[in-house]
Amino acid sequence: MTSFSLLLWIVLGIALQLALWLGISFWRTWREYQSLRGGMPGQVVPAEATPAEAREPAHVAAWTGFRPFRVERRVIEDAAGTICSFHLAPEDGKPLPAFLPGQFLTFRLDLPTEQLIRCYSLSDAPRPDCYRVSIKRVPPPAGCDVPPGRSSNHFHDHVAVGDILQVRAPGGHFHIDRSDAPVVLIGGGIGITPMLSMLHWCLAEQPGREVWLFYGVRNRREPVMQAQLEALAAAHPNFHLRFCFSDPLPEDQMGRDYQHHGRVDVDLLRRQLPLRPYHFYICGPTPMMESLVMALEEWGVPDAHIHFEAFGPASIKRKPAATVENPAQQSDIVVTFAKSGKQLPWQPASGSLLDFAEANGVRVDSGCRGGGCGSCQTTIQSGEVAYRNPPDYDPEPGTCLLCTCTPKTSVTLEA
Ligand code: FES
């Protein structure tokens, strides 16, 4: 063999290896892209791609009714001093059941003038001796007769170390799956609390899992536990932390205090995330959630990969609801709100009876909006209702949970 033909063979060999490597890289990227969009062409998404928890029954409450807990510690968690963590230990000293990261606790506050039932997300990984919730103070808007945040501000102003609080077992359907699928956690404002629970659980129980956390706030005065989150990111190569400041202070430094100027949106996610079949968990103000969920769907992320929990007075809708004027959406069912003196034709497109009540100006207390806390329990004076899913909370006989039911017949409710 001449030296020329030897050289030719070597060049051919290198070219072949290069072509093989390029082919494999392209094939992998194509598979990830298709997986992100919901499956290979003509292929059904395998059952394993569905989070295990989504296929399993909801978590069974470890105790029924309310159980007394003692406040062990209070910790202010942000530079602005508006978010306080409450560490709660059961007064009976018995071990606590584990919860699913993302779930909430329901509190009953017996105030001198009223009784309030409110839900707050657990903000730490499960542990047998103590639960933690992190609560934001709500500033009263000027000229408001019944200021919002009565419960949150009561916690800040009146709940002290040593106090006893009445607490229902952890509940809620918004929680992380136990697969090893890469996960993107997105928290806006105080919506970070369930994400903290998911994050701590993942880092402790699934150290190899890829986790991203996008945390949207206005500036450096607002993030909770910023230094701890940065320390966790430094210690765990699989954890990627991104602070997004929508209104940074003059002294806030890009790169040091935050990584993105603006809100968390899909353009940012597209720029930051490699192509992988991520599961997205989102909690924050309703406008942020609505725009993000819709944008993720438009991006091609399958519905089963988008998990969210709204807080505040409205729950988010994935698709625009049909308008009330559409005759196809009308029914013969009439809903009467006895105390409010309103009699209205039921609109199936309204969602739940709670959504329907609120859309028509009927004031009803609510907490979790998912059948877990009992806040929206209302007496049925006549008629029947149906539940979309069996609620975690057992309503008393003769009552219903407006947030998870619809009328089966014409119905008269006490509200
Ligand atoms: S709002 Fe919690 S059960 Fe309805």
XYZ file of C-alpha atoms and ligand atoms in Angstrom:
419
model
C 0.000 0.000 0.000
C 1.408 3.368 -0.979
C 1.577 6.183 1.528
C -0.998 8.064 -0.566
C -3.611 5.266 -0.320
C -2.869 4.893 3.420
C -3.562 8.598 3.862
C -6.748 8.216 1.834
C -7.973 5.366 4.102
C -7.210 7.403 7.232
C -9.137 10.416 5.887
C -12.029 8.165 4.872
C -12.102 6.581 8.348
C -12.194 9.967 10.062
C -14.946 11.165 7.703
C -16.997 8.044 8.432
C -16.642 8.510 12.199
C -17.606 12.158 11.877
C -20.685 11.283 9.812
C -21.690 8.601 12.330
C -21.308 11.033 15.250
C -23.338 13.715 13.447
C -26.064 11.198 12.598
C -26.378 9.979 16.201
C -26.436 13.554 17.560
C -29.157 14.542 15.111
C -31.217 11.433 15.951
C -30.980 12.125 19.723
C -31.968 15.777 19.310
C -34.889 14.825 17.062
C -36.136 12.263 19.589
C -35.941 14.796 22.449
C -37.716 17.401 20.351
C -40.501 14.980 19.456
C -40.755 13.808 23.045
C -41.081 17.427 24.206
C -43.878 17.916 21.701
C -45.753 14.875 22.960
C -44.338 11.791 21.288
C -42.758 10.460 18.146
C -44.856 10.839 15.007
C -47.671 8.314 15.051
C -46.662 7.082 18.472
C -48.767 7.155 21.623
C -47.004 8.705 24.602
C -46.089 5.746 26.806
C -47.810 5.394 30.164
C -44.448 5.818 31.898
C -44.374 9.433 30.709
C -47.370 10.213 32.894
C -46.387 11.199 36.434
C -46.970 8.298 38.777
C -48.948 10.496 41.173
C -51.340 11.529 38.422
C -52.339 7.885 38.026
C -52.560 7.160 41.715
C -55.413 8.026 44.037
C -55.072 11.236 46.018
C -53.120 11.185 49.245
C -55.158 9.813 52.147
C -55.330 12.215 55.062
C -53.460 10.904 58.089
C -55.916 12.316 60.608
C -59.416 13.608 60.359
C -60.651 16.948 61.579
C -58.359 19.462 63.206
C -55.267 18.616 65.268
C -53.517 21.036 67.624
C -50.033 22.185 66.637
C -47.666 24.355 68.643
C -45.717 27.148 66.944
C -42.074 26.223 67.543
C -40.343 28.980 65.583
C -41.045 32.078 63.534
C -38.480 33.141 60.926
C -38.613 36.195 58.663
C -37.425 34.993 55.267
C -37.070 38.047 52.992
C -35.224 41.356 53.090
C -38.512 43.295 53.004
C -39.691 41.465 56.156
C -43.050 40.519 54.680
C -42.741 36.719 54.573
C -42.588 34.728 57.776
C -42.105 30.986 58.186
C -43.966 29.214 60.982
C -42.526 25.900 62.194
C -45.278 23.747 63.672
C -44.939 20.684 65.882
C -47.891 18.457 66.842
C -48.904 19.032 70.433
C -49.394 15.305 71.012
C -45.703 14.742 70.095
C -46.540 11.864 67.771
C -44.752 11.511 64.404
C -46.229 13.328 61.470
C -47.293 11.611 58.275
C -45.316 12.437 55.171
C -47.033 14.687 52.673
C -46.608 15.017 48.936
C -44.365 18.015 48.158
C -46.624 20.786 46.869
C -49.526 20.053 49.227
C -50.982 22.518 51.734
C -52.188 22.673 55.326
C -55.628 23.985 56.255
C -55.858 26.167 59.372
C -58.862 27.108 61.452
C -58.410 30.465 63.114
C -60.890 31.207 65.887
C -60.741 34.990 66.016
C -62.814 37.064 68.446
C -65.132 38.252 65.676
C -65.052 35.450 63.138
C -63.750 32.029 62.299
C -61.463 31.801 59.290
C -60.416 28.706 57.390
C -57.388 29.201 55.201
C -54.878 27.040 53.327
C -51.117 27.606 53.142
C -48.635 25.554 51.140
C -46.050 23.554 53.012
C -42.673 25.061 52.192
C -40.243 22.347 53.264
C -39.633 18.675 52.518
C -41.570 16.210 54.696
C -40.060 15.423 58.092
C -41.552 13.481 60.979
C -41.382 16.133 63.711
C -42.461 19.399 62.186
C -44.251 21.131 59.299
C -43.368 24.540 57.903
C -45.529 27.109 56.144
C -44.298 30.479 54.865
C -46.877 33.255 54.837
C -46.815 36.683 53.201
C -48.260 39.753 54.850
C -50.884 41.437 52.678
C -50.819 45.259 52.759
C -54.358 46.697 53.004
C -55.407 48.692 49.940
C -56.601 52.224 50.688
C -60.342 52.632 51.286
C -61.144 48.922 51.544
C -63.802 48.073 54.155
C -62.991 44.380 54.362
C -59.248 44.257 53.721
C -57.830 41.112 52.139
C -55.251 39.066 54.003
C -57.156 38.892 57.318
C -55.725 35.463 57.977
C -52.191 36.131 56.673
C -51.913 39.366 58.624
C -53.293 37.667 61.731
C -50.429 35.173 61.487
C -47.894 37.996 61.212
C -49.352 40.206 63.924
C -50.728 37.788 66.500
C -49.403 34.235 66.135
C -46.438 33.853 68.493
C -44.055 31.058 69.464
C -45.892 28.718 71.852
C -49.343 29.431 70.423
C -51.592 26.512 69.506
C -53.116 26.332 66.028
C -55.782 23.977 64.733
C -54.610 22.230 61.586
C -56.097 19.724 59.159
C -53.915 17.031 57.589
C -51.964 17.930 54.434
C -54.086 17.861 51.311
C -54.264 18.974 47.718
C -53.732 17.519 44.277
C -50.879 19.807 43.239
C -47.706 17.895 44.028
C -44.583 16.717 42.283
C -44.363 13.319 40.633
C -41.887 10.714 41.773
C -40.445 9.882 38.376
C -36.935 10.962 37.463
C -38.193 13.144 34.581
C -36.445 16.523 34.408
C -38.498 19.164 36.112
C -38.964 22.926 35.836
C -40.333 24.710 38.899
C -41.708 28.210 38.351
C -42.712 30.355 41.306
C -44.042 33.898 41.146
C -44.017 35.917 44.394
C -45.343 33.914 47.316
C -46.188 31.144 44.818
C -42.638 29.998 45.511
C -43.707 28.126 48.662
C -44.841 24.806 47.115
C -41.799 24.988 44.827
C -39.517 25.145 47.867
C -41.101 21.975 49.187
C -40.678 20.222 45.826
C -37.117 21.472 45.473
C -35.991 20.334 48.939
C -37.625 16.951 48.411
C -36.018 16.455 44.992
C -32.548 17.398 46.199
C -32.843 15.068 49.190
C -34.609 12.113 47.575
C -33.639 12.352 43.905
C -30.186 13.934 43.819
C -29.627 12.868 40.191
C -32.802 14.514 38.891
C -32.419 17.622 36.747
C -34.240 20.515 38.461
C -34.650 24.097 37.301
C -36.139 26.823 39.457
C -37.299 30.095 37.870
C -38.247 32.517 40.637
C -40.026 35.713 39.625
C -40.098 38.727 41.968
C -39.692 42.465 41.573
C -36.280 42.963 43.139
C -33.803 41.813 45.759
C -36.000 42.788 48.688
C -38.554 40.110 47.827
C -37.055 36.609 47.375
C -37.377 34.256 50.319
C -34.283 32.389 51.459
C -32.184 33.796 48.621
C -28.837 32.911 50.212
C -30.005 29.352 51.010
C -31.227 28.815 47.459
C -27.911 30.046 46.069
C -26.034 27.722 48.417
C -28.170 24.781 47.274
C -27.497 25.634 43.616
C -23.761 25.794 44.326
C -23.853 22.411 46.065
C -26.004 20.532 43.535
C -24.808 20.512 39.914
C -28.218 19.236 38.733
C -30.056 22.200 40.258
C -30.226 25.309 38.067
C -31.456 28.485 39.768
C -32.658 31.588 37.939
C -33.838 34.719 39.725
C -35.994 36.916 37.477
C -36.428 40.529 38.656
C -39.155 42.484 36.914
C -38.270 45.799 38.608
C -34.730 45.645 39.970
C -33.472 48.290 42.393
C -30.590 50.519 41.280
C -28.272 48.561 43.563
C -29.380 45.136 42.273
C -26.701 43.607 40.065
C -27.414 41.352 37.115
C -25.313 38.211 37.474
C -24.873 38.686 41.207
C -28.436 39.155 42.463
C -30.445 37.974 39.475
C -30.038 36.290 36.106
C -32.904 37.747 34.098
C -34.469 41.221 33.902
C -38.191 40.718 33.327
C -40.930 38.256 34.137
C -40.730 34.514 33.727
C -42.055 33.806 30.252
C -41.780 31.170 27.582
C -39.143 33.085 25.605
C -36.888 32.868 28.632
C -37.641 29.155 29.076
C -36.896 28.469 25.407
C -33.566 30.254 25.678
C -32.541 28.575 28.906
C -33.778 25.008 28.690
C -32.136 22.327 26.610
C -34.568 20.239 24.580
C -35.901 17.705 27.054
C -39.321 16.356 28.019
C -39.657 18.540 31.105
C -42.534 18.553 33.533
C -43.486 22.125 34.454
C -44.847 23.012 37.914
C -46.160 26.554 38.202
C -47.587 28.583 41.063
C -48.047 32.321 41.209
C -50.435 35.181 40.505
C -53.278 34.293 38.172
C -52.228 36.528 35.207
C -48.724 35.042 35.223
C -50.123 31.514 35.350
C -52.657 32.046 32.609
C -50.119 33.504 30.193
C -47.488 30.870 31.017
C -49.797 27.867 30.750
C -51.192 29.027 27.422
C -47.718 29.827 26.077
C -46.407 26.407 27.136
C -49.308 24.752 25.346
C -48.590 26.811 22.228
C -44.933 25.812 22.492
C -46.099 22.213 22.211
C -45.680 21.037 25.796
C -48.273 18.268 26.378
C -51.056 19.049 28.874
C -49.919 16.145 31.029
C -46.561 17.884 31.517
C -48.056 21.160 32.778
C -49.050 21.252 36.452
C -50.199 24.421 38.156
C -51.858 25.856 41.206
C -53.405 29.280 41.315
C -53.745 31.355 44.435
C -55.908 34.389 44.873
C -59.559 34.909 44.072
C -59.681 33.225 40.672
C -58.521 29.902 39.366
C -56.965 29.811 35.972
C -58.553 28.368 32.912
C -56.585 26.541 30.244
C -58.929 27.319 27.398
C -61.201 30.335 27.059
C -64.645 29.462 28.444
C -67.598 29.600 26.094
C -69.532 32.821 26.396
C -72.723 33.004 28.378
C -74.604 34.147 25.271
C -73.940 30.873 23.432
C -77.300 29.032 23.418
C -75.490 25.692 23.067
C -74.145 26.279 26.556
C -77.516 26.961 28.151
C -79.342 24.413 30.294
C -82.714 24.163 32.030
C -81.121 24.095 35.461
C -81.708 27.069 37.731
C -79.400 27.928 40.620
C -80.874 29.933 43.487
C -78.618 31.654 45.999
C -81.048 32.113 48.872
C -79.180 34.628 51.073
C -78.096 36.738 48.112
C -81.584 36.627 46.632
C -80.343 35.613 43.174
C -81.941 33.111 40.845
C -79.865 32.367 37.757
C -79.909 29.945 34.821
C -76.954 27.600 35.190
C -74.248 27.930 32.553
C -72.351 24.648 32.091
C -69.357 26.593 30.763
C -69.012 28.382 34.098
C -66.887 25.677 35.680
C -67.779 24.955 39.286
C -70.622 26.364 41.353
C -68.011 28.475 43.129
C -66.869 30.037 39.838
C -70.505 30.559 38.910
C -71.303 32.220 42.248
C -68.299 34.556 42.014
C -69.010 35.429 38.385
C -72.474 36.530 39.485
C -71.394 38.566 42.471
C -72.309 36.031 45.174
C -69.727 36.139 47.919
C -68.576 32.695 49.094
C -65.582 31.900 51.271
C -62.939 29.765 49.594
C -59.472 28.470 50.272
C -57.909 25.684 48.243
C -60.464 25.680 45.422
C -59.807 21.987 45.016
C -62.059 20.190 47.488
C -59.428 19.936 50.207
C -60.155 22.513 52.904
C -63.914 22.810 53.385
C -63.913 26.627 53.231
C -66.593 26.753 50.538
C -68.933 24.277 52.247
C -72.489 25.505 51.671
C -75.880 24.165 52.724
C -78.074 22.720 49.983
C -81.682 23.719 50.694
C -83.067 21.741 47.768
C -81.840 19.944 44.677
C -78.768 17.865 43.961
C -75.169 18.473 42.964
C -72.533 16.268 41.328
C -68.776 16.193 41.927
C -66.265 16.165 39.116
C -63.824 14.239 41.348
C -64.396 12.946 44.860
C -63.149 15.746 47.162
C -60.523 15.133 49.844
C -62.684 16.959 52.376
C -65.895 15.201 53.443
C -68.710 17.761 53.356
C -71.260 17.512 56.156
C -74.599 15.917 55.269
C -76.857 18.397 53.508
C -73.945 20.544 52.320
C -71.657 20.644 49.305
C -68.250 21.996 48.354
C -68.991 24.609 45.744
C -65.454 24.590 44.340
C -65.664 21.037 43.045
C -69.299 20.484 42.167
C -71.892 21.435 39.586
C -75.685 21.255 39.850
C -77.274 17.968 38.816
C -80.782 19.416 39.089
C -82.058 22.892 39.840
C -80.650 23.712 43.228
C -81.152 26.190 46.055
C -78.021 27.047 48.032
C -77.792 28.948 51.277
C -75.176 31.439 50.011
S -62.324 26.012 48.647
Fe -61.397 24.379 49.724
S -62.913 22.838 49.615
Fe -63.730 24.405 48.380
